[in-house]
Coordinates of N, CA and C and ligand atoms in Angstrom, one line a residue:
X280 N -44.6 8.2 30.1 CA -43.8 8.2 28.9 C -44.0 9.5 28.2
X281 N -42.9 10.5 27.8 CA -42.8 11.5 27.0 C -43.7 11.3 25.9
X282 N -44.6 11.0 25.3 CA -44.8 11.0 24.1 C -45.0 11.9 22.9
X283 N -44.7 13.2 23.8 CA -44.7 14.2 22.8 C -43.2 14.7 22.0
X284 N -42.0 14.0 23.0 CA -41.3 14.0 22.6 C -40.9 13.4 21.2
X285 N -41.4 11.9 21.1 CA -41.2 10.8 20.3 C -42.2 11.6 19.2
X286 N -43.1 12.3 19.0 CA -43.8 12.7 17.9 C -43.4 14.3 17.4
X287 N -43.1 13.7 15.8 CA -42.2 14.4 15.1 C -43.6 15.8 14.8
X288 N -43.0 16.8 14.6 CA -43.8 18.3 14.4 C -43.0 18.2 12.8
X289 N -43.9 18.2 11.6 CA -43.3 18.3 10.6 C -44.4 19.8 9.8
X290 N -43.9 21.2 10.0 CA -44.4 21.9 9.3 C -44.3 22.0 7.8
X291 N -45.8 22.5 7.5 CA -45.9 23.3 5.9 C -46.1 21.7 5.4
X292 N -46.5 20.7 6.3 CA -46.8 19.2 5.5 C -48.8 18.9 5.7
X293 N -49.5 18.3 4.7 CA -49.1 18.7 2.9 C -49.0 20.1 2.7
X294 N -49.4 20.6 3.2 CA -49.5 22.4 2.4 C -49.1 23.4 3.7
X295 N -48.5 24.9 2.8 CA -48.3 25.3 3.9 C -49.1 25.7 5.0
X296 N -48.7 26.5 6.4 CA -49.4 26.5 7.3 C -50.1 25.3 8.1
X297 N -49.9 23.9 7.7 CA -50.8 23.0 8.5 C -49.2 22.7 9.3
X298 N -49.1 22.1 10.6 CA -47.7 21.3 11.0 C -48.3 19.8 11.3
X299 N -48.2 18.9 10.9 CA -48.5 18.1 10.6 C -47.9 17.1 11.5
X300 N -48.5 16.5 12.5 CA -48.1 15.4 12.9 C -47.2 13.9 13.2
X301 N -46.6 13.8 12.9 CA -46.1 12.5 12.4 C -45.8 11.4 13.3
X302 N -46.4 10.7 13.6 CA -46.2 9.1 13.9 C -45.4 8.3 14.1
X303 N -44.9 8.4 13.1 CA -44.2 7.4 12.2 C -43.0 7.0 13.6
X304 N -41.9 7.8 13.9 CA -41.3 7.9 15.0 C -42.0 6.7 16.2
X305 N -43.1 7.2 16.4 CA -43.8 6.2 17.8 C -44.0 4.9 17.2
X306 N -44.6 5.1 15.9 CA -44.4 3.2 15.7 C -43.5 2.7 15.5
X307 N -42.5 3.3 15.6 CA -40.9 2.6 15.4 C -40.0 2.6 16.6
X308 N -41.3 3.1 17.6 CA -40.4 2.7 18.9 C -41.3 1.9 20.2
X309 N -40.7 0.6 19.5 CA -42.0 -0.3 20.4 C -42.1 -0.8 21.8
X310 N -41.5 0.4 22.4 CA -41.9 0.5 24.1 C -43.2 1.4 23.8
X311 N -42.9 2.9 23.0 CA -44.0 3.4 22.7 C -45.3 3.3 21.9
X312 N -45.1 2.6 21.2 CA -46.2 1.9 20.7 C -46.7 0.9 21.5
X313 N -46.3 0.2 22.2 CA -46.9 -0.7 23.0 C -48.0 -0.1 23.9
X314 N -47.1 1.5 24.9 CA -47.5 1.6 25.9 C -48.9 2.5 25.2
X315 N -48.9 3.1 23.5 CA -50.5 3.9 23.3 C -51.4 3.0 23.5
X316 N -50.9 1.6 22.8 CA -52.3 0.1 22.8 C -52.3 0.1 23.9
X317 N -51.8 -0.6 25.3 CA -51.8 -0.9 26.8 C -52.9 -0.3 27.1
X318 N -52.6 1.6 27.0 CA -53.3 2.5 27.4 C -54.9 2.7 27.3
X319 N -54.6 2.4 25.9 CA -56.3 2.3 24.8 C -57.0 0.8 25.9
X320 N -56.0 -0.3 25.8 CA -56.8 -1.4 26.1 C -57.2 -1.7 27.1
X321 N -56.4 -1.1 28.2 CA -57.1 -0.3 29.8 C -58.4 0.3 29.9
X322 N -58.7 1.0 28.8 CA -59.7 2.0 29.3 C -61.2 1.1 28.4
X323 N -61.0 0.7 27.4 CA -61.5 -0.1 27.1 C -62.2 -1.6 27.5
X324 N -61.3 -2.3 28.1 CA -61.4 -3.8 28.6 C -62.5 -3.5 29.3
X325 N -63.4 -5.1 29.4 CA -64.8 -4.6 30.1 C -65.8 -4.1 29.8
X326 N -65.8 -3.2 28.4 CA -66.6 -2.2 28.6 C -67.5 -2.7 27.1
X327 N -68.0 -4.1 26.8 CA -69.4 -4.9 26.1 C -68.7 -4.5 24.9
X328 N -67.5 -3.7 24.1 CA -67.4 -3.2 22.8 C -67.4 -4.8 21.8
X329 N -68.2 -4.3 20.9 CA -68.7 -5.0 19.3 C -67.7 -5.2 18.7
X330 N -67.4 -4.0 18.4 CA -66.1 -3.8 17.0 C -65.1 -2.2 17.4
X331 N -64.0 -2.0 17.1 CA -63.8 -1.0 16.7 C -63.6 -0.8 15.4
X332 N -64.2 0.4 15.1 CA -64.4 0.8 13.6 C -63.6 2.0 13.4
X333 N -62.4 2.1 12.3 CA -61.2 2.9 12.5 C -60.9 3.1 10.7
X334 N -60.4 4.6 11.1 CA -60.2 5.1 9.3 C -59.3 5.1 8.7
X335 N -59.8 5.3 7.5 CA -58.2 4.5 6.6 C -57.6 6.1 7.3
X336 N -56.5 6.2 6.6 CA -55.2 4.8 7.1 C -54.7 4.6 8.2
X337 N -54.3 5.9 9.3 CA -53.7 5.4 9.9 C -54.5 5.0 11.5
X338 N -55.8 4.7 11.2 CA -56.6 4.3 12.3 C -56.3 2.9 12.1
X339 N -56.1 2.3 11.2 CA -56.0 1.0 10.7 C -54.8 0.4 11.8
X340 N -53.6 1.5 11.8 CA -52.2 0.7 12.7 C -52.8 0.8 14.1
X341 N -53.6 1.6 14.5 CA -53.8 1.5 16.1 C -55.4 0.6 16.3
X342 N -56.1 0.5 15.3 CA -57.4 -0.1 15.4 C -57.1 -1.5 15.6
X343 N -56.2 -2.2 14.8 CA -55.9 -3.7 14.5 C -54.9 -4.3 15.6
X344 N -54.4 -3.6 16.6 CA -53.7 -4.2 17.5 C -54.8 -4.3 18.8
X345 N -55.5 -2.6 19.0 CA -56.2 -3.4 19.8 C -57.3 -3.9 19.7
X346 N -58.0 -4.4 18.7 CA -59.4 -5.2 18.4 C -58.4 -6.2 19.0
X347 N -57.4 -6.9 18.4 CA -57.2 -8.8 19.3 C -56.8 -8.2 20.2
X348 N -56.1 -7.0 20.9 CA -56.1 -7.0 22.4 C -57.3 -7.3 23.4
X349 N -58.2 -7.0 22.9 CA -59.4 -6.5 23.6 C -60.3 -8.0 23.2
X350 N -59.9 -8.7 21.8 CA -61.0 -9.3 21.2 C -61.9 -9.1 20.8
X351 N -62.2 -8.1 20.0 CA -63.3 -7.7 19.7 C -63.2 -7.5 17.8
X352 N -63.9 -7.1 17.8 CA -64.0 -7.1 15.9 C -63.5 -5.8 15.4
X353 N -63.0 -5.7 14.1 CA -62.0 -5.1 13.3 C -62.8 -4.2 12.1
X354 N -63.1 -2.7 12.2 CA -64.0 -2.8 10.8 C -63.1 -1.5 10.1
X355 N -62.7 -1.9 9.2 CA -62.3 -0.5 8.2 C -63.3 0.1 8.0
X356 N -63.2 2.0 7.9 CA -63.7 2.9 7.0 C -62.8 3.3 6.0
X357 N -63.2 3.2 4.7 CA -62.3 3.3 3.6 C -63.2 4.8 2.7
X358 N -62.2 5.1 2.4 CA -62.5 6.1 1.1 C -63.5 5.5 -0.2
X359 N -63.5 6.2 -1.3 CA -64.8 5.6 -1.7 C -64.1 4.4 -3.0
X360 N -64.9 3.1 -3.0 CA -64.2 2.6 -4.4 C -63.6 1.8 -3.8
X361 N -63.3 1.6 -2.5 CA -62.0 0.6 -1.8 C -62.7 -0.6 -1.5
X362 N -64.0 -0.1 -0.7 CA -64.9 -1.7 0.0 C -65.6 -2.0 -0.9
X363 N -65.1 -3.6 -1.1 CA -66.1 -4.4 -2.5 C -67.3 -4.6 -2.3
X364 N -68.0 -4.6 -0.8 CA -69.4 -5.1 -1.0 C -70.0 -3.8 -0.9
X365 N -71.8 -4.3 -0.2 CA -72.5 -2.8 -0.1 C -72.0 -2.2 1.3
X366 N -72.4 -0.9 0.8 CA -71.7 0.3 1.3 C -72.7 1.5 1.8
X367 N -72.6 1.8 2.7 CA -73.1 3.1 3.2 C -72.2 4.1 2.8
X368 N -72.3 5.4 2.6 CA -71.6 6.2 2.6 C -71.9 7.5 3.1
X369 N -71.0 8.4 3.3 CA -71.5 9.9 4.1 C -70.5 11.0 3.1
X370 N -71.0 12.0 3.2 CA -70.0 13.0 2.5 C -69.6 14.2 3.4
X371 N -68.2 14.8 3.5 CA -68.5 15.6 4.3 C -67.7 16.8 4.0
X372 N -67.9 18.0 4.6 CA -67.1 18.9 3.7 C -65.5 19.3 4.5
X373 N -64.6 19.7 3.7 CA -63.1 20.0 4.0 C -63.5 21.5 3.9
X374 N -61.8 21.7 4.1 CA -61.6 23.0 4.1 C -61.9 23.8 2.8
X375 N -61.4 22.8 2.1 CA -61.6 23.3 0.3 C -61.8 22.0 -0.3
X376 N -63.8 21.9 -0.6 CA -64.7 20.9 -0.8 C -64.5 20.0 -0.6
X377 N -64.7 18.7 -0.6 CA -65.7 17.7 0.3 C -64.8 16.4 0.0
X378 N -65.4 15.5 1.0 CA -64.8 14.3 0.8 C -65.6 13.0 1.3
X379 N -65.9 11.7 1.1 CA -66.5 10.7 1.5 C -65.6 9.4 1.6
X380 N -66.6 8.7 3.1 CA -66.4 7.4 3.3 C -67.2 6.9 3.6
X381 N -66.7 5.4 3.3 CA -67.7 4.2 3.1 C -67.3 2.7 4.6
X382 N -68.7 2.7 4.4 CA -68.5 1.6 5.6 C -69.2 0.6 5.3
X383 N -68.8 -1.0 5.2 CA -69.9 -1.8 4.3 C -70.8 -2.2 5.7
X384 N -72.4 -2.0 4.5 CA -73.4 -2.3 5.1 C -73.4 -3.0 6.3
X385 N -72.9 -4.3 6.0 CA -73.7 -5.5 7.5 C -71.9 -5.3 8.4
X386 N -71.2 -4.2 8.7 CA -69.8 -4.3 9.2 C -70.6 -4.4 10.6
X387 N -71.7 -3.2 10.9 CA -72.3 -3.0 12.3 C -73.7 -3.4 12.4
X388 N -73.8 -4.1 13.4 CA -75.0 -4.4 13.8 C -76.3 -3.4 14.5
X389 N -77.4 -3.6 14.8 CA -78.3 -2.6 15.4 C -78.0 -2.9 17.5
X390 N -77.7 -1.6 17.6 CA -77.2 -1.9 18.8 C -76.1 -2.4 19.2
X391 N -75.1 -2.6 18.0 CA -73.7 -2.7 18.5 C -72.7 -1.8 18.7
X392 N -72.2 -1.9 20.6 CA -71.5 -0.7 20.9 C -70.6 -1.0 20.4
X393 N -69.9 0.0 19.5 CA -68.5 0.7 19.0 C -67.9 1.7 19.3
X394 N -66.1 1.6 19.7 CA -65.5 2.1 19.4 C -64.3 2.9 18.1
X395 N -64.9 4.6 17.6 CA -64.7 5.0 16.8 C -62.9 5.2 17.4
X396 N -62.1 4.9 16.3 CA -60.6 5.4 16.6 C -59.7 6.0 15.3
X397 N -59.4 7.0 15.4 CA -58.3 7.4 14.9 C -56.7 8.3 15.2
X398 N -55.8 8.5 14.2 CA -54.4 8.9 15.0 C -55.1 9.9 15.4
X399 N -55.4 10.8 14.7 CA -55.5 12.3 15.2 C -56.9 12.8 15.1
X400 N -57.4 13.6 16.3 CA -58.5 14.6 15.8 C -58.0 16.3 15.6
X401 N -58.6 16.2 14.6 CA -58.2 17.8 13.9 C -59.4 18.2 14.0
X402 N -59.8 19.1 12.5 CA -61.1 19.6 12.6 C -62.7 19.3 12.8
X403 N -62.2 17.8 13.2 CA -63.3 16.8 13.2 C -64.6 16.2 12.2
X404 N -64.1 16.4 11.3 CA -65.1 16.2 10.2 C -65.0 14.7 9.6
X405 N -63.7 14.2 9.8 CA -63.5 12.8 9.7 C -64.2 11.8 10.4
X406 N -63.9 12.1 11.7 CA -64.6 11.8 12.7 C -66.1 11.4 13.0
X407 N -66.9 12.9 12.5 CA -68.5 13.0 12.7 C -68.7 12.2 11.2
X408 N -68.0 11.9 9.9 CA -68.8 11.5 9.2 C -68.6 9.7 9.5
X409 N -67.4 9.4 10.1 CA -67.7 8.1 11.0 C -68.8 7.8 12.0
X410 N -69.1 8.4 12.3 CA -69.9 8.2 13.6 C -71.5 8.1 12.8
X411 N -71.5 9.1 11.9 CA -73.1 8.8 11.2 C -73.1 7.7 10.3
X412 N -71.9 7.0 10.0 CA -71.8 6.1 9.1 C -72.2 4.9 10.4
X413 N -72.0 4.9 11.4 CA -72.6 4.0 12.4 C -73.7 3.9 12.8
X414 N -74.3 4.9 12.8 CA -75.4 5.2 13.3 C -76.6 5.0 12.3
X415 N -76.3 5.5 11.2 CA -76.8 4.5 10.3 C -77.1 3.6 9.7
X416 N -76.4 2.2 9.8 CA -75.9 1.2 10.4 C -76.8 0.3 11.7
X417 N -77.3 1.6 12.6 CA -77.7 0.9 13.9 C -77.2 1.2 15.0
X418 N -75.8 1.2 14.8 CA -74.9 1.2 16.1 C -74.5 2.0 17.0
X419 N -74.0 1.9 17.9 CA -74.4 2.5 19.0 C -72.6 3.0 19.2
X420 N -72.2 4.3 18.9 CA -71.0 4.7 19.4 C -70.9 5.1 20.8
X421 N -69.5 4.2 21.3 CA -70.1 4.9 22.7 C -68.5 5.8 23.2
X422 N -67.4 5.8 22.5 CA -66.9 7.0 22.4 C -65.7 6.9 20.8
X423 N -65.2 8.4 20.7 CA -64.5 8.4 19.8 C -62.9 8.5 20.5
X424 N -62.2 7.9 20.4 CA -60.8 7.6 20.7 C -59.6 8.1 19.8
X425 N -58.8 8.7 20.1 CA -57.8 9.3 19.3 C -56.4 9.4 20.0
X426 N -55.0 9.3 19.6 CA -54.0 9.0 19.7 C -53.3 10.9 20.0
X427 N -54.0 11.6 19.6 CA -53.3 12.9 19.4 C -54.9 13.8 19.3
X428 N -54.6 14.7 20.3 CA -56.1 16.0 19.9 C -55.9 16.8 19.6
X429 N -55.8 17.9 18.4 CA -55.5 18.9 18.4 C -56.8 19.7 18.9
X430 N -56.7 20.1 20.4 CA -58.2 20.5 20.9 C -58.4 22.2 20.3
X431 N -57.4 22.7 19.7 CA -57.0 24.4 19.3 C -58.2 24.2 17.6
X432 N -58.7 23.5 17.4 CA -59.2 22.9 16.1 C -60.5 22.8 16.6
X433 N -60.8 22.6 17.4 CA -62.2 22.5 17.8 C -63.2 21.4 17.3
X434 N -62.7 20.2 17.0 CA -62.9 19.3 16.6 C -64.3 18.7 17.2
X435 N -63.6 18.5 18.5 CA -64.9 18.0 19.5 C -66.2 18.9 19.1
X436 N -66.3 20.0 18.8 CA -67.7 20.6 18.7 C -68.6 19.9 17.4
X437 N -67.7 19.3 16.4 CA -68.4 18.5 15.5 C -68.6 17.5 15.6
X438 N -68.7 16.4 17.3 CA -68.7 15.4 17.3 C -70.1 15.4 18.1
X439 N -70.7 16.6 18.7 CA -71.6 16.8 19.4 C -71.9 15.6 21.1
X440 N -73.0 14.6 20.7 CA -72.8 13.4 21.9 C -71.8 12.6 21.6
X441 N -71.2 12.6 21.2 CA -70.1 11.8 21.3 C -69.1 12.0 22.2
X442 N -68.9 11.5 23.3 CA -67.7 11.2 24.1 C -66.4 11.1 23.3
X443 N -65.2 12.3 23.8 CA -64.0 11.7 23.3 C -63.1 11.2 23.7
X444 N -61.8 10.7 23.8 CA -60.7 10.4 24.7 C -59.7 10.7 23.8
X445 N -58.7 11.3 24.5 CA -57.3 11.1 23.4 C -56.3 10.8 24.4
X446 N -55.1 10.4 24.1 CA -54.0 10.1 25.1 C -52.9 10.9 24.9
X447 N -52.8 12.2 24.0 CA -52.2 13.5 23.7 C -53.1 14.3 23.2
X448 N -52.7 15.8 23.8 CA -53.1 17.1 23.9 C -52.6 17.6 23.7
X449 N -52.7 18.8 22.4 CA -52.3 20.2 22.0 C -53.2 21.3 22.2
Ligands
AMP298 P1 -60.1 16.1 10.6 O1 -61.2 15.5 9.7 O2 -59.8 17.5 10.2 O3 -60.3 15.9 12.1 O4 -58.8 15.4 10.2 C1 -58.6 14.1 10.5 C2 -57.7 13.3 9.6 O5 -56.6 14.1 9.0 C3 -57.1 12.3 10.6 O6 -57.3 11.1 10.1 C4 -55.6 12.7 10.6 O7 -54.9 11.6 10.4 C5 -55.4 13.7 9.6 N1 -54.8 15.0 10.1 C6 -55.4 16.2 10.2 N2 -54.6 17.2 10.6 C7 -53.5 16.5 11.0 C8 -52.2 17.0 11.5 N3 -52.0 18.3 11.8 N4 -51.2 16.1 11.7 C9 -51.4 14.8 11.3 N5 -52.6 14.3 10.8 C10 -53.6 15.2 10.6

């Protein structure tokens, strides 16, 4: 399946110079949406996963289909102020200063394999402050999964051991 077709290039979104991604298009087309979950739950099935732990927001539409595909457990990473109980949190820096998320305390267990997912990897900072938010936690990431890589961003270099997969490439 084309799927680069189906994914909209919207430049100068939010600010100029970024081209920005869009989605939106693939989840409204639910041959294609089906076939990213299929794909994800292929590579996954089998493979001991705990939970997938997936970031607001739009890790949330691809997280929550395949945790019941797969049956496995569901855990938000939210921004800060969102998760009511206790909270780990990590901070990490942007392009122009910093940003944090929160993962509640008992979401991972010690030694529970997870998979990290989100739509896109960019500059990877999203990403690595998930992964120490698990690790912290206990848990054992055993790769980071993404829907779209911008690999020109060099993302992966901030993810260090961490294994990635994406199912598109720029
Ligand atoms: P980063 O921390 O730079 O890897 O950015 C990751 C987050 O920002 C992801 O959750 C993406 O949803 C979003 N993001 C960053 N760059 C883009 C882009 N060019 N198009 C769409 N989403 C993006």
């Amino acid at each position: 399946m084309d799927l680069k077709a189906i994914i909209r290039d919207v430049p100068d979104f939010p600010k100029k110079g970024i081209v920005f991604k869009d989605i939106t298009p693939l989840l409204n087309n639910g041959k294609a949406f089906q076939y990213v979950i299929d794909k994800l739950a292929e590579r996954y099935q089998g493979k001991g996963l705990r939970s997938i732990v997936a970031m607001e927001s739009r890790g949330f539409i691809f997280g929550a289909p395949l945790a019941t595909k797969l049956g496995v457990g569901f855990v938000p990473v939210r921004k800060p102020g969102k998760l009511p109980y206790k909270t780990f949190q990590e901070t990490y820096d942007l392009e122009y200063g910093k940003d944090t998320l929160e993962i509640h305390q008992d979401a991972v267990g010690k030694g529970d394999k997870i998979l990290v997912l989100d739509d896109v990897l960019a500059t990877g900072g999203t990403a690595a402050a998930t992964v120490k938010l698990i690790e912290k936690a206990g848990g054992d990431v055993v790769e980071a999964a993404f829907i779209i890589h911008l690999s020109f961003l060099k993302g992966q270099d901030k993810l260090q051991r961490t294994p990635v997969f994406s199912i598109i490439q720029y």
